[in-house]
Short mmCIF file of C-alpha atoms in Angstrom, two decimals:
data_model
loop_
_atom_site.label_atom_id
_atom_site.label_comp_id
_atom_site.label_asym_id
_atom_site.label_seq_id
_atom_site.Cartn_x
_atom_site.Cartn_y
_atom_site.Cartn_z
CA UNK G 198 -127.36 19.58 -1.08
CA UNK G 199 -124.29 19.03 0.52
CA UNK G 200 -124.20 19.88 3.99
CA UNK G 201 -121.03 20.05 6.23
CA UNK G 202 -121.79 19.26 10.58
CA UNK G 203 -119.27 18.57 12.77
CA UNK G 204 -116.70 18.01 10.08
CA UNK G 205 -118.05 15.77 8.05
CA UNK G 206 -119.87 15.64 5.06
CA UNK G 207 -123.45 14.20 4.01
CA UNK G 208 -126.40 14.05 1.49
CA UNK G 209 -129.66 15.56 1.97
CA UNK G 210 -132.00 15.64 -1.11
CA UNK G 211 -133.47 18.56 -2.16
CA UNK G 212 -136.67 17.53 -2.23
CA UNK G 213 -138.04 15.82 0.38
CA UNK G 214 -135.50 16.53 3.00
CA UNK G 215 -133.82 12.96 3.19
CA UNK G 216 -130.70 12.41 4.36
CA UNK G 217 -127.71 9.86 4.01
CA UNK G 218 -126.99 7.61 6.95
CA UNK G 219 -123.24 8.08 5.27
CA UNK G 220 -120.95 10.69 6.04
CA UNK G 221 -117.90 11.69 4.08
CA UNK G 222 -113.86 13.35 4.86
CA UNK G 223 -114.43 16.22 2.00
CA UNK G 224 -117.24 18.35 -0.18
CA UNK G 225 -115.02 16.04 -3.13
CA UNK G 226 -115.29 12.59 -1.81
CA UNK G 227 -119.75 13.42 -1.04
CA UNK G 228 -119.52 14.41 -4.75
CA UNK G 229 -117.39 11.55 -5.91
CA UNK G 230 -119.96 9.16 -3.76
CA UNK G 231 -123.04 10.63 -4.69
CA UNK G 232 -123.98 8.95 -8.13
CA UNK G 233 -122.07 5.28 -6.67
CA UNK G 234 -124.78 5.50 -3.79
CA UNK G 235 -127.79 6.16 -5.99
CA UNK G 236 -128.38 10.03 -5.96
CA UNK G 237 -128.57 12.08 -9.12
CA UNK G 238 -127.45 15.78 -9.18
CA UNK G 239 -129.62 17.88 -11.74
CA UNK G 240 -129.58 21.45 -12.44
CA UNK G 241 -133.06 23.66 -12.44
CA UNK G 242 -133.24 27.05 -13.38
CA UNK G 243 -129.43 27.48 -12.59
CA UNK G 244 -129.08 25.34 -9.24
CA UNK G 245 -127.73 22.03 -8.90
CA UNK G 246 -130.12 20.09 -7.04
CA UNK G 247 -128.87 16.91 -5.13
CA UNK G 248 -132.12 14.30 -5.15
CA UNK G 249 -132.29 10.98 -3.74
CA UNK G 250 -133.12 7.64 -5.32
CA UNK G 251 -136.50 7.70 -4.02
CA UNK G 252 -137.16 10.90 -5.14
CA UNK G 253 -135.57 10.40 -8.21
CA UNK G 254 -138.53 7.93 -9.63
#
């Protein structure tokens, strides 16, 4: 998911919780980031999931 704290913007997978030590100006620019830094969005059973690389293997 994408979660917004204190203004900024940051990763935590959807599976085990992890977060990225990078934060981001806009919901766009996580998005735009999120495949360059190694996490994969996937949809299940109509939600878009946001998973980590370690989770991703």
């Amino acid at each position: 998911m994408i979660s917004k704290e204190y203004g900024k913007y940051t990763l935590i997978c959807d599976i085990c919780g992890a977060g990225t030590d990078e934060e981001f100006e806009s919901f766009q620019n996580a998005i735009d980031a999120r495949e360059d830094i190694g996490w994969k969005s996937k949809r299940v059973e109509g939600e878009w999931l946001d998973i980590c690389p370690d989770c991703i293997e």
